[in-house]
Coordinates of N, CA and C in Angstrom, one line a residue:
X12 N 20.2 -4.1 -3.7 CA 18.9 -3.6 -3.7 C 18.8 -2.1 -3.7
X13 N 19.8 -1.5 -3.1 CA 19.7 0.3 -2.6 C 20.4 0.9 -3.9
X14 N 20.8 0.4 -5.2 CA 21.3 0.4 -5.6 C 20.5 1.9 -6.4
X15 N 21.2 3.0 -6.9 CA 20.4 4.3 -7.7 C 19.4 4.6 -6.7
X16 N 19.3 4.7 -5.6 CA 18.4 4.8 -4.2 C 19.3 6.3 -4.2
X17 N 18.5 7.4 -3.8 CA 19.2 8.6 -3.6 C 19.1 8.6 -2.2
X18 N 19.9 9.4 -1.3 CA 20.4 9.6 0.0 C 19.0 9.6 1.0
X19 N 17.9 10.5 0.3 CA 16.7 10.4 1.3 C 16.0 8.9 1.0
X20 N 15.7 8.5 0.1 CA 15.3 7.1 -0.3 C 15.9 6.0 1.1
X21 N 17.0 6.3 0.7 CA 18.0 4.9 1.9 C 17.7 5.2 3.6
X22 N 17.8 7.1 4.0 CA 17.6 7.3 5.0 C 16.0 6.8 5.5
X23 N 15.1 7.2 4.6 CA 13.8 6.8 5.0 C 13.4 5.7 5.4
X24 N 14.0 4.9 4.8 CA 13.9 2.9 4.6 C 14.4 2.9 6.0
X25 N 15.7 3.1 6.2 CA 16.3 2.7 7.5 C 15.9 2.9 8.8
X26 N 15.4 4.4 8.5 CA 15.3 5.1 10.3 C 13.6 4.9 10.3
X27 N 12.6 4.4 9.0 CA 11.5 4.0 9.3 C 11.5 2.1 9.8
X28 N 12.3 1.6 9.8 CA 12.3 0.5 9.9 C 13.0 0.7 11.1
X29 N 13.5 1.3 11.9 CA 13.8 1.2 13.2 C 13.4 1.7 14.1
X30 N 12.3 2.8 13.7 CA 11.5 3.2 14.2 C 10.5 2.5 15.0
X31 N 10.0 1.4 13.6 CA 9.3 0.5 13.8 C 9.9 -0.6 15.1
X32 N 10.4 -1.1 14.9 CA 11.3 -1.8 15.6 C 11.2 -1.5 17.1
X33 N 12.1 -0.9 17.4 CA 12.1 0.4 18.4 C 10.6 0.7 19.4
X34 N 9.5 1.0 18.8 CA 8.0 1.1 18.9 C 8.1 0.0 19.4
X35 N 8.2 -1.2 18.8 CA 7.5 -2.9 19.0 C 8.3 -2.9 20.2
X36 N 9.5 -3.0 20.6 CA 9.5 -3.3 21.7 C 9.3 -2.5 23.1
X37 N 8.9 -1.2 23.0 CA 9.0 -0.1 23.8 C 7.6 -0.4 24.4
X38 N 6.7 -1.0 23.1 CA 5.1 -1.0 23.6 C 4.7 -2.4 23.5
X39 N 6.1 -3.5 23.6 CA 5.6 -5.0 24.1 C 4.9 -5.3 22.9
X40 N 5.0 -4.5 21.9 CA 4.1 -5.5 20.5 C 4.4 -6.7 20.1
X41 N 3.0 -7.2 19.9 CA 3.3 -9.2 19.6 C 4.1 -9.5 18.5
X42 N 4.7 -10.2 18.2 CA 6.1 -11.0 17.5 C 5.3 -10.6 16.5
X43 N 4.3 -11.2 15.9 CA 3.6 -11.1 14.9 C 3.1 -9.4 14.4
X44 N 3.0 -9.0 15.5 CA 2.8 -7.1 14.3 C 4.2 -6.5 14.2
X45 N 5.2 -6.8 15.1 CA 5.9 -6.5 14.4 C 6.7 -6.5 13.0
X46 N 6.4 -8.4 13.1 CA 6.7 -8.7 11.4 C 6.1 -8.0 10.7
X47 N 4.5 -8.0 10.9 CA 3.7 -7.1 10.0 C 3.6 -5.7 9.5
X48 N 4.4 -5.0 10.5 CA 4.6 -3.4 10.6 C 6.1 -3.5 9.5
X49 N 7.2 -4.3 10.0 CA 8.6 -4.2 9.2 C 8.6 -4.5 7.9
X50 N 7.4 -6.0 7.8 CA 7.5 -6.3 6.0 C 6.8 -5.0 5.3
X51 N 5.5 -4.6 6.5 CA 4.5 -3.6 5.5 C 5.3 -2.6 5.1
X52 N 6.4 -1.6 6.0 CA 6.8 -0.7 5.4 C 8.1 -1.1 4.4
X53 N 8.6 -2.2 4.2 CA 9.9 -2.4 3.8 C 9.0 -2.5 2.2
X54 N 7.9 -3.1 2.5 CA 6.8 -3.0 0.8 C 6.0 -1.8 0.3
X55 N 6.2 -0.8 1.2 CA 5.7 0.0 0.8 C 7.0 1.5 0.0
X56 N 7.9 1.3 0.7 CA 9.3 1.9 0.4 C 9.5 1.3 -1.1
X57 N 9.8 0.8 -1.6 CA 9.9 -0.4 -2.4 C 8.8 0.0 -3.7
X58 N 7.7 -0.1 -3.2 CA 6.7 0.4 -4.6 C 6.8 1.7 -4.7
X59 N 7.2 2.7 -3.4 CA 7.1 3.8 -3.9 C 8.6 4.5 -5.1
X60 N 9.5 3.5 -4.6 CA 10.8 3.3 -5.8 C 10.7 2.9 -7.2
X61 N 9.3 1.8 -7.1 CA 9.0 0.8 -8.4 C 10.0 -0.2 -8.5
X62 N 9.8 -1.0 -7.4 CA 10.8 -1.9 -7.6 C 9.8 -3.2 -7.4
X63 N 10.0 -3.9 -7.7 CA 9.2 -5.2 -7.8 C 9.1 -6.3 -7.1
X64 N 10.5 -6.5 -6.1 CA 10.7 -7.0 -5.3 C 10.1 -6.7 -4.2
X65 N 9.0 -5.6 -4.1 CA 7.8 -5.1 -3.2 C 7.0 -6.1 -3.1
X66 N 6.8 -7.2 -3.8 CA 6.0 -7.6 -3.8 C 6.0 -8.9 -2.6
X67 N 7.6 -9.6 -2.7 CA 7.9 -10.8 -1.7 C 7.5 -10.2 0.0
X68 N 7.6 -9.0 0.1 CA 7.5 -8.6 1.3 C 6.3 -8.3 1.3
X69 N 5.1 -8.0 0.8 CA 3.9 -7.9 0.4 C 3.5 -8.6 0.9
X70 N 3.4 -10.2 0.2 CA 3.2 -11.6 0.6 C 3.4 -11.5 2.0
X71 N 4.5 -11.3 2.9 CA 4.3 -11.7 4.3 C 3.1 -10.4 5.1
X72 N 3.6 -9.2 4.6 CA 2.4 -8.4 4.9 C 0.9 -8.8 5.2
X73 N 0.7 -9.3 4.1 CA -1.0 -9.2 3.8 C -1.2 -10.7 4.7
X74 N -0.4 -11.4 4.6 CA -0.9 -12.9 5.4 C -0.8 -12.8 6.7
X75 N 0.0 -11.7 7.7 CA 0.0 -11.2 8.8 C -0.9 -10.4 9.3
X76 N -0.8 -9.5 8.6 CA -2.0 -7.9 8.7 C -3.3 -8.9 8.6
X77 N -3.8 -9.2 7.8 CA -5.1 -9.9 7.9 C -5.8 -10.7 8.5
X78 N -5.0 -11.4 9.4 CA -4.9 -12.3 10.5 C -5.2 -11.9 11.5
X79 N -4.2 -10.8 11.6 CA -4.4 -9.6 13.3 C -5.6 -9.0 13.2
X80 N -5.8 -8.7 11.7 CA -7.3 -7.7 11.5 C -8.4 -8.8 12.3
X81 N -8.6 -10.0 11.6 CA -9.3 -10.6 12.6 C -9.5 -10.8 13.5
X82 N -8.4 -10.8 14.8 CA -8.9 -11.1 15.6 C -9.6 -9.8 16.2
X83 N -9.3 -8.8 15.9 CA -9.9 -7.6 16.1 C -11.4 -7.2 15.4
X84 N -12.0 -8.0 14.9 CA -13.2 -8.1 14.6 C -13.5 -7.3 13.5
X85 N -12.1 -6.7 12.5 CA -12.1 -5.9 11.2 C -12.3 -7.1 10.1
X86 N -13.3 -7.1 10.3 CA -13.2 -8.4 8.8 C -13.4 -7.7 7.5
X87 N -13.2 -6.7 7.2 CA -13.1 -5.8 6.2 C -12.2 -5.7 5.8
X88 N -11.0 -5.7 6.6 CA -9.4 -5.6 6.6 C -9.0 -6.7 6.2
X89 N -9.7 -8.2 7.3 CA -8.9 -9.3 7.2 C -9.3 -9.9 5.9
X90 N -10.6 -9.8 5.4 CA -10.8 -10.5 3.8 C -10.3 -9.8 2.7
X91 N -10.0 -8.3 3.1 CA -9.3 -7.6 1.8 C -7.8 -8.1 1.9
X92 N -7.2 -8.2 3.0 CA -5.7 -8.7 2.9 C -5.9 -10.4 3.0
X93 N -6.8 -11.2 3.0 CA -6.2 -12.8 2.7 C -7.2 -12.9 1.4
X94 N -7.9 -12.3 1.3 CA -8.7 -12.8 -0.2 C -8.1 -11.9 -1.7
X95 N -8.0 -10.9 -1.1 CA -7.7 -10.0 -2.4 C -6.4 -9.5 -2.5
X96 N -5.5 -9.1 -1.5 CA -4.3 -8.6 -1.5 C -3.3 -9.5 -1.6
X97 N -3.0 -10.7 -0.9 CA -2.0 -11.7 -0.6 C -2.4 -12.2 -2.3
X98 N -3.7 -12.6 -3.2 CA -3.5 -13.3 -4.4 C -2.8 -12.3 -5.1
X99 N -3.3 -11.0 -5.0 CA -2.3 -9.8 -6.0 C -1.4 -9.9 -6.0
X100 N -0.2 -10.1 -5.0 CA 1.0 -9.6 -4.8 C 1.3 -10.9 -6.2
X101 N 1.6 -12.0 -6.5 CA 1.7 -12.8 -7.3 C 1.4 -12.5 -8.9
X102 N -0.3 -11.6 -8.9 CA 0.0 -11.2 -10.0 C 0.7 -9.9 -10.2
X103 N 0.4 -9.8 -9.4 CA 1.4 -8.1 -9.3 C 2.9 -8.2 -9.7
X104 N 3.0 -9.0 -9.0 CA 5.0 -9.8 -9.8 C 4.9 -10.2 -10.7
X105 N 4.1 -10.7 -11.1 CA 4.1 -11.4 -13.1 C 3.8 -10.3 -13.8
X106 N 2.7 -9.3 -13.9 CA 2.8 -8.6 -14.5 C 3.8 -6.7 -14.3
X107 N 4.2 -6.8 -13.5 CA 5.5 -5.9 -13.3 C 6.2 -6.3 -13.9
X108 N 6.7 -8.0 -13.8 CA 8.1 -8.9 -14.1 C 7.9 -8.2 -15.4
X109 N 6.9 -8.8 -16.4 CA 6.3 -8.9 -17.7 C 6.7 -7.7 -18.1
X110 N 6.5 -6.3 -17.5 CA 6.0 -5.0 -18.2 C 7.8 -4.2 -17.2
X111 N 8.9 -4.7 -16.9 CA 10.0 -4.3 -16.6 C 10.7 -3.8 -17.5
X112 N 11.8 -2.5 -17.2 CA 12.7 -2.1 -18.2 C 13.5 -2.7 -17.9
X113 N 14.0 -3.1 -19.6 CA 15.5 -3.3 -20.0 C 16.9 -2.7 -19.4
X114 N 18.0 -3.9 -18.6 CA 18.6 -3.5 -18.0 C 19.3 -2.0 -17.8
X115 N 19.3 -1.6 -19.1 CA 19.7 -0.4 -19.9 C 19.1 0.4 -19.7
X116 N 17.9 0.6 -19.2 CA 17.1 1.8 -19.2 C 16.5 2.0 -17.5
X117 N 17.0 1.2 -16.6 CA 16.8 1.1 -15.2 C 17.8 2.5 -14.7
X118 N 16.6 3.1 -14.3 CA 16.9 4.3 -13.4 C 16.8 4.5 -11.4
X119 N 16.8 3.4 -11.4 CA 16.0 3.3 -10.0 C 15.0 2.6 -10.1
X120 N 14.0 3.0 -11.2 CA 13.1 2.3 -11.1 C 13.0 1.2 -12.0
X121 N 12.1 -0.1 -11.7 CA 11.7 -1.2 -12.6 C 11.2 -1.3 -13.7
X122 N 10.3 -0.7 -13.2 CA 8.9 -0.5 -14.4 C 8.5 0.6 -14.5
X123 N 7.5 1.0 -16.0 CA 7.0 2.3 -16.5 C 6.0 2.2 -15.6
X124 N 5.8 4.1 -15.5 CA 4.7 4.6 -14.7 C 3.3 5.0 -15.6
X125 N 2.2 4.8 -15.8 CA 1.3 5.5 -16.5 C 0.4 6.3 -15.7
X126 N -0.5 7.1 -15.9 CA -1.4 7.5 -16.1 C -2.7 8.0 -16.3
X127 N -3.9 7.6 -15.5 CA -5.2 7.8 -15.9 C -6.0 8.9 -16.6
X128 N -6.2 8.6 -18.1 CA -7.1 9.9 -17.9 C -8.4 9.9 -17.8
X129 N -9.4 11.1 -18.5 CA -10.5 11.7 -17.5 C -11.3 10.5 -17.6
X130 N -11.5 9.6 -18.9 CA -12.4 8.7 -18.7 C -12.4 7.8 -17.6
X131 N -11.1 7.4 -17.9 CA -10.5 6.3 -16.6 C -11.1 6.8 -15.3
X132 N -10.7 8.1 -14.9 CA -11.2 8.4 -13.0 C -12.4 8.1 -13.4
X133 N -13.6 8.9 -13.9 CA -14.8 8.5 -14.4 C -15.3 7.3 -13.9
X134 N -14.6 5.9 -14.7 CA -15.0 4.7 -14.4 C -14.3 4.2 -12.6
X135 N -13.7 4.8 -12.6 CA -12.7 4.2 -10.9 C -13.9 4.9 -9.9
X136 N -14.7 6.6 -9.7 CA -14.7 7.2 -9.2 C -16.2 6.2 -9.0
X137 N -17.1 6.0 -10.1 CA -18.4 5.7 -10.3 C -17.8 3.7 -9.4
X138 N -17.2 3.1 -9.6 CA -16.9 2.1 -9.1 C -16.8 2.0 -7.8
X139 N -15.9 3.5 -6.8 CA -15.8 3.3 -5.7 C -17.1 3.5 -4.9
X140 N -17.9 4.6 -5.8 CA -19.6 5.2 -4.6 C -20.4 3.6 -4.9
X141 N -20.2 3.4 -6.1 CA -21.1 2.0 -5.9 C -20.7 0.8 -5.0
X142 N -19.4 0.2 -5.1 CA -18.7 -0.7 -4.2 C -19.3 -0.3 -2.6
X143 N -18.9 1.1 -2.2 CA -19.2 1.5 -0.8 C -20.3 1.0 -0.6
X144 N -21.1 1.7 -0.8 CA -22.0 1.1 -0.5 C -23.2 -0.1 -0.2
X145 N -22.4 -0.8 -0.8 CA -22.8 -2.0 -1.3 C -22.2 -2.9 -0.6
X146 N -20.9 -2.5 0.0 CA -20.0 -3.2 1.2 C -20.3 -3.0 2.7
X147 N -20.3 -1.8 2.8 CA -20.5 -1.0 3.8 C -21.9 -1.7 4.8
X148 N -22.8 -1.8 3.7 CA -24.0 -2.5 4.1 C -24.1 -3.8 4.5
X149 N -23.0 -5.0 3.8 CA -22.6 -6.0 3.9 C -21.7 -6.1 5.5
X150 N -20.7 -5.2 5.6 CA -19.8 -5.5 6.5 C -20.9 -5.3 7.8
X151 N -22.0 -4.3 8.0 CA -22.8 -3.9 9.0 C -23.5 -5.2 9.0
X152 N -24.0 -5.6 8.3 CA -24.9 -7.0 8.6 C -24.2 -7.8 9.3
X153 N -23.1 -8.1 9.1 CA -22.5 -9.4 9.5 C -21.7 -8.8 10.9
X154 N -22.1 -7.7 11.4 CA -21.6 -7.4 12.5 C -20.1 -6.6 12.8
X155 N -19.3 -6.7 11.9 CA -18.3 -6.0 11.9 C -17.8 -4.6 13.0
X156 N -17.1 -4.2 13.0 CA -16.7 -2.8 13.8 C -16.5 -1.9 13.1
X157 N -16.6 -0.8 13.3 CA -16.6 0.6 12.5 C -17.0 -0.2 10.8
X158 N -18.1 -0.2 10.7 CA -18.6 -1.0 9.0 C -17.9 -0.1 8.0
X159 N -18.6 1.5 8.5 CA -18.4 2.7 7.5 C -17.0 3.0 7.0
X160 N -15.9 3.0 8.3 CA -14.9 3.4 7.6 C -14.2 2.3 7.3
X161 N -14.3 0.9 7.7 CA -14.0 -0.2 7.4 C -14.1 -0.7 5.8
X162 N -15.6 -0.1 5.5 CA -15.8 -0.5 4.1 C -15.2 0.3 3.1
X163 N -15.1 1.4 3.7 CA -14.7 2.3 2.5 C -12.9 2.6 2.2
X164 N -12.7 1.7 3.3 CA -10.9 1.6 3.1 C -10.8 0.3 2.8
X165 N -11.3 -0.4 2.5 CA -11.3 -2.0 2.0 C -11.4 -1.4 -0.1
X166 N -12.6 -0.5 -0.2 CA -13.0 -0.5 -1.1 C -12.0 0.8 -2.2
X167 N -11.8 1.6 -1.6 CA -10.1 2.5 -2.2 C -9.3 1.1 -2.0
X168 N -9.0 0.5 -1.6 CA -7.7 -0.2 -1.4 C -7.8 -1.3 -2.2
X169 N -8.8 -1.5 -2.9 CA -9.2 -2.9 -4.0 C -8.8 -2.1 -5.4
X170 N -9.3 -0.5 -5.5 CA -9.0 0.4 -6.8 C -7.0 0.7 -6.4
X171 N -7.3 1.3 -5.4 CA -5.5 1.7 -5.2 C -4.8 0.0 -5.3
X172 N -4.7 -0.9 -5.3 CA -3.9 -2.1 -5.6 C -4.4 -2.1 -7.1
X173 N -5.0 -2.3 -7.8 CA -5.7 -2.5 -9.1 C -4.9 -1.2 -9.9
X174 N -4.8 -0.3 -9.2 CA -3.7 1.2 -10.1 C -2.3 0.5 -10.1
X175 N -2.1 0.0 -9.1 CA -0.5 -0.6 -8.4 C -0.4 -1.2 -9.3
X176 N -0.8 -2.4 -9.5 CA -0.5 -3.8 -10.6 C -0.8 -3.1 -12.1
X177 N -1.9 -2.2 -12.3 CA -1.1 -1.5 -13.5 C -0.5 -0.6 -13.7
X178 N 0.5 -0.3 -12.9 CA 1.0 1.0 -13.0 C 0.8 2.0 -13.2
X179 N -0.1 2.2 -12.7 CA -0.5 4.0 -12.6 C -0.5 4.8 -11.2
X180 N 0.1 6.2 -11.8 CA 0.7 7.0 -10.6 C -0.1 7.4 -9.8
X181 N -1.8 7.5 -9.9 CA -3.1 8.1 -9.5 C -3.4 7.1 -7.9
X182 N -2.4 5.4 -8.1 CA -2.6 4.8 -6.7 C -2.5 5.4 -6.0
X183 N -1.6 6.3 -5.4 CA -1.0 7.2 -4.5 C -2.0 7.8 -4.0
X184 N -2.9 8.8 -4.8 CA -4.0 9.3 -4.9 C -4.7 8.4 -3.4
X185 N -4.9 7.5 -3.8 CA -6.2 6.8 -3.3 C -5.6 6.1 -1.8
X186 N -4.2 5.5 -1.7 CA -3.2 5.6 -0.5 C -3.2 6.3 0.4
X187 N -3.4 7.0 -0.2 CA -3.2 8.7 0.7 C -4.4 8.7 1.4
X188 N -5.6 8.3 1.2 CA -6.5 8.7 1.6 C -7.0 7.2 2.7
X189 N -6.8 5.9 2.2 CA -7.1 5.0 2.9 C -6.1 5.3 4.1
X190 N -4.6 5.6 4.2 CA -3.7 5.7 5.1 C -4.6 6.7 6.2
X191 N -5.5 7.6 5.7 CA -6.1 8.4 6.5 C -6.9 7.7 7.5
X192 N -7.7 7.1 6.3 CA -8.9 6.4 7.0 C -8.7 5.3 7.8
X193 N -7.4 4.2 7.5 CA -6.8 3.3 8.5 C -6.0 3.9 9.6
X194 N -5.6 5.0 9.6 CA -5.1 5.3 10.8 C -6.0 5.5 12.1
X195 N -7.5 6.3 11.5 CA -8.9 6.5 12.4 C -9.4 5.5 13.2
X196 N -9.1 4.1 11.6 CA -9.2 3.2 12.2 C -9.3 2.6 13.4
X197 N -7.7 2.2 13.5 CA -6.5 1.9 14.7 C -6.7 2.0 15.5
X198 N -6.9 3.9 15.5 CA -6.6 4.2 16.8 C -8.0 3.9 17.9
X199 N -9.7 4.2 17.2 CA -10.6 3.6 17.5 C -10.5 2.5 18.2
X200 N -10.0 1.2 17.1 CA -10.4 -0.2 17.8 C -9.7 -0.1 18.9
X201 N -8.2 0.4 18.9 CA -7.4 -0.4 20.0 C -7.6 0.7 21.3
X202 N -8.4 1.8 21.4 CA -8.4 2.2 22.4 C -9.7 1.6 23.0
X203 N -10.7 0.9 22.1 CA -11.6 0.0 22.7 C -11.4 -1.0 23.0
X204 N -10.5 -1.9 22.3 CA -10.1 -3.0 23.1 C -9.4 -3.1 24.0
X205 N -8.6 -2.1 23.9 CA -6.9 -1.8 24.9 C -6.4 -3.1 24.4
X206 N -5.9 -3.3 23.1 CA -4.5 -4.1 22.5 C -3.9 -3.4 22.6
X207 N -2.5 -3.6 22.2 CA -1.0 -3.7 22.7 C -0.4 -3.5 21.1
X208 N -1.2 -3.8 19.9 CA 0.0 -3.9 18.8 C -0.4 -2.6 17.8
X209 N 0.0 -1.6 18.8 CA 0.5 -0.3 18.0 C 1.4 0.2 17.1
X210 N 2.4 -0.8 17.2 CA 3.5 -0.5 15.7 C 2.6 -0.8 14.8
X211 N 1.0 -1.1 14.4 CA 0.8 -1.6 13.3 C 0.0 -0.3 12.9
X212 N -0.4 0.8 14.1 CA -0.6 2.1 14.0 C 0.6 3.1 13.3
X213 N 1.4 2.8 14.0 CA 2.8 4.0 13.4 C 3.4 3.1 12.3
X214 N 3.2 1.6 11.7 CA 3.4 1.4 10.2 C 2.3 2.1 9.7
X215 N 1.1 2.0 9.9 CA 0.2 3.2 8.7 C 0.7 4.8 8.8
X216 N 1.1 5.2 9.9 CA 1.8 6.5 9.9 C 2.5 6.6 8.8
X217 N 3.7 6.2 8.7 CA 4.6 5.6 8.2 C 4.2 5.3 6.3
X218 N 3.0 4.8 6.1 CA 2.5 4.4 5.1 C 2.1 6.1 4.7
X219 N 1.6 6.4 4.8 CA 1.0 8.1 5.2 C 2.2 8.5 4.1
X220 N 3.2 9.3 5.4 CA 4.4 9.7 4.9 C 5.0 9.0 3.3
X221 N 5.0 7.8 3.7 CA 5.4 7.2 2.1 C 4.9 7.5 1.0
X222 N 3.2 7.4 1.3 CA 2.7 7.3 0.0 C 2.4 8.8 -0.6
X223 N 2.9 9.8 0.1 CA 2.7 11.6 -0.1 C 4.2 11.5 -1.0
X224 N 5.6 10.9 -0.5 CA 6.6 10.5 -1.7 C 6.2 9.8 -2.6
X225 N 5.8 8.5 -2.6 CA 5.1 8.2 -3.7 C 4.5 8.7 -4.7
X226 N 3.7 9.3 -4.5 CA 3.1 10.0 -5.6 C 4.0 11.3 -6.0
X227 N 4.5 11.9 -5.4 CA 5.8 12.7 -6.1 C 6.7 12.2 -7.0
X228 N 7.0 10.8 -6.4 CA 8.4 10.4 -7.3 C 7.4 9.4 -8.5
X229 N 6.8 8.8 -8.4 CA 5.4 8.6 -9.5 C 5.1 9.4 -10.9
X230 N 4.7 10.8 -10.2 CA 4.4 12.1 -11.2 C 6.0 12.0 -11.8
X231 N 6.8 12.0 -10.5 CA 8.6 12.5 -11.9 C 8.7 11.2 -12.7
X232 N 8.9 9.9 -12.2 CA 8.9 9.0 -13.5 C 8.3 9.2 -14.7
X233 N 6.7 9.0 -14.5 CA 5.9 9.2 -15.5 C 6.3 10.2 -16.7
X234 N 6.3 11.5 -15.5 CA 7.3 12.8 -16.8 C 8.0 12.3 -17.2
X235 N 9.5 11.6 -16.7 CA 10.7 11.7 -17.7 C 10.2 10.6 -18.5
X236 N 9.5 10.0 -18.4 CA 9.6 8.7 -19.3 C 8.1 9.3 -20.6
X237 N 7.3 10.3 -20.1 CA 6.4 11.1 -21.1 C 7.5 11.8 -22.1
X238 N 8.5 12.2 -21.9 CA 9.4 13.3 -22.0 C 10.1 12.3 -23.3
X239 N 11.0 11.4 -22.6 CA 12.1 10.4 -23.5 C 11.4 10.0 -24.8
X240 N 9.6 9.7 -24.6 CA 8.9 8.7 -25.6 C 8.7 9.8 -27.1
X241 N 8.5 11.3 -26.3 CA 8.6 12.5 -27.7 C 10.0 12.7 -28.4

C-alpha cells in the first residue's frame, strides 16, 4: 500500500496514527472513537495520495463518527455521516475504480486530478449560501446544538465529498475550512457536556494538517498530468 509514498507521506500516516492512539488511551477515549479517529485519519491520508482504497476505511469512519455525533445531539453531523457520506464511499469506489490509471501510468497516485473552473465555483459557491441556509434553519427547529456552525459544515462537506468522488483538487479548498469549523465544533460540545472522546478532536486536528497537504499535492498532480496531456 506505501508503495511510491515519499518519506514524509509514510512518516505522517504513522506518527499521526499513533498519535491518535496514544491520545485515546491517555484520555480514556471510548473503544468506539478511537476506531473512529484511526479509520478517519488512515482515510483521510489515503485521499490525500488518491488512492482509492480511502474509501474501505471511510465506510468504518462515517458509520462510527455519526453515531457518536448523535449521541451528542449534532444531528447535523450524524445525518451527514449515515445518510450521505457512508452511501458515497461506495459510489466513490465505483467511480474512482471506473476513472483509475493504467497500471503503467500509476505514480502514487490512482486516479486523475481535475479542476473547477470559474463557472463551476459559480454554481458550488451559489449552492453552498443557498443550502445554509435552508439547513441551518432546519437543524435549529428540530433543536439541534450549535445549528449555525453545525449546518454549515454539514453543507461544505456535502460540496467537498461531491469535489472528492469527482476528482477535483478545489475539495481541499472546502476541507480546509469545514476542518476549521469542526474543530470549533468539538471543542464547544464537549466542554459542555464534559465527554471524554477527544481523539475525535485531535483526528479533526489532524484532518486540518492533511487536508493543507492535500491540496498541495492535488495542485502537483493535476499540473503534471495538465503538463503530460500537451
Amino acid at each position: 500500500m506505501l508503495k511510491d509514498w515519499t518519506l514524509f507521506e509514510k512518516t505522517w500516516l504513522i506518527i499521526s496514527v499513533a498519535i491518535i492512539t496514544f491520545l485515546g488511551f491517555l484520555w480514556n477515549d471510548t473503544l468506539l472513537g478511537m476506531i473512529s479517529s484511526i479509520a478517519g485519519i488512515i482515510c483521510v491520508v489515503l485521499v490525500a495520495k488518491g488512492k482509492i482504497s480511502s474509501y474501505l476505511f471511510g465506510i468504518i469512519q462515517c458509520s462510527t463518527y455519526g453515531y457518536i455525533s448523535y449521541t451528542y445531539g449534532l444531528y447535523g453531523e450524524s445525518m451527514l455521516n449515515l445518510l450521505f457520506f457512508l452511501p458515497s464511499q461506495f459510489i466513490g469506489f465505483y467511480l474512482w475504480w471506473k476513472n483509475r490509471k493504467n497500471a503503467n501510468q500509476i505514480n502514487g497516485e490512482d486516479v486523475y486530478a481535475k479542476r473547477l473552473n470559474r463557472k463551476q465555483w459559480m454554481y458550488v459557491l451559489v449552492f453552498v449560501v443557498v443550502s445554509y441556509i435552508g439547513y441551518s434553519a432546519f437543524l435549529a427547529k428540530v433543536g439541534a446544538n450549535l445549528a449555525g456552525l453545525d449546518g454549515l459544515a454539514v453543507v461544505l462537506s456535502v460540496v467537498a465529498q461531491l469535489l472528492l468522488v469527482l476528482r477535483f483538487a478545489e475539495q481541499w479548498l472546502m476541507w480546509i475550512i469545514i476542518n476549521v469549523i469542526t474543530i470549533t465544533l468539538w471543542i464547544v460540545i464537549l466542554v459542555r457536556s464534559g465527554g471524554n472522546d477527544w481523539t475525535l478532536l485531535a483526528m479533526w486536528v489532524a484532518f486540518l494538517i492533511n487536508s493543507i497537504y492535500g491540496y498541495v499535492n492535488w495542485l502537483r498532480i493535476s499540473k503534471v498530468e495538465r503538463n503530460e496531456a500537451q
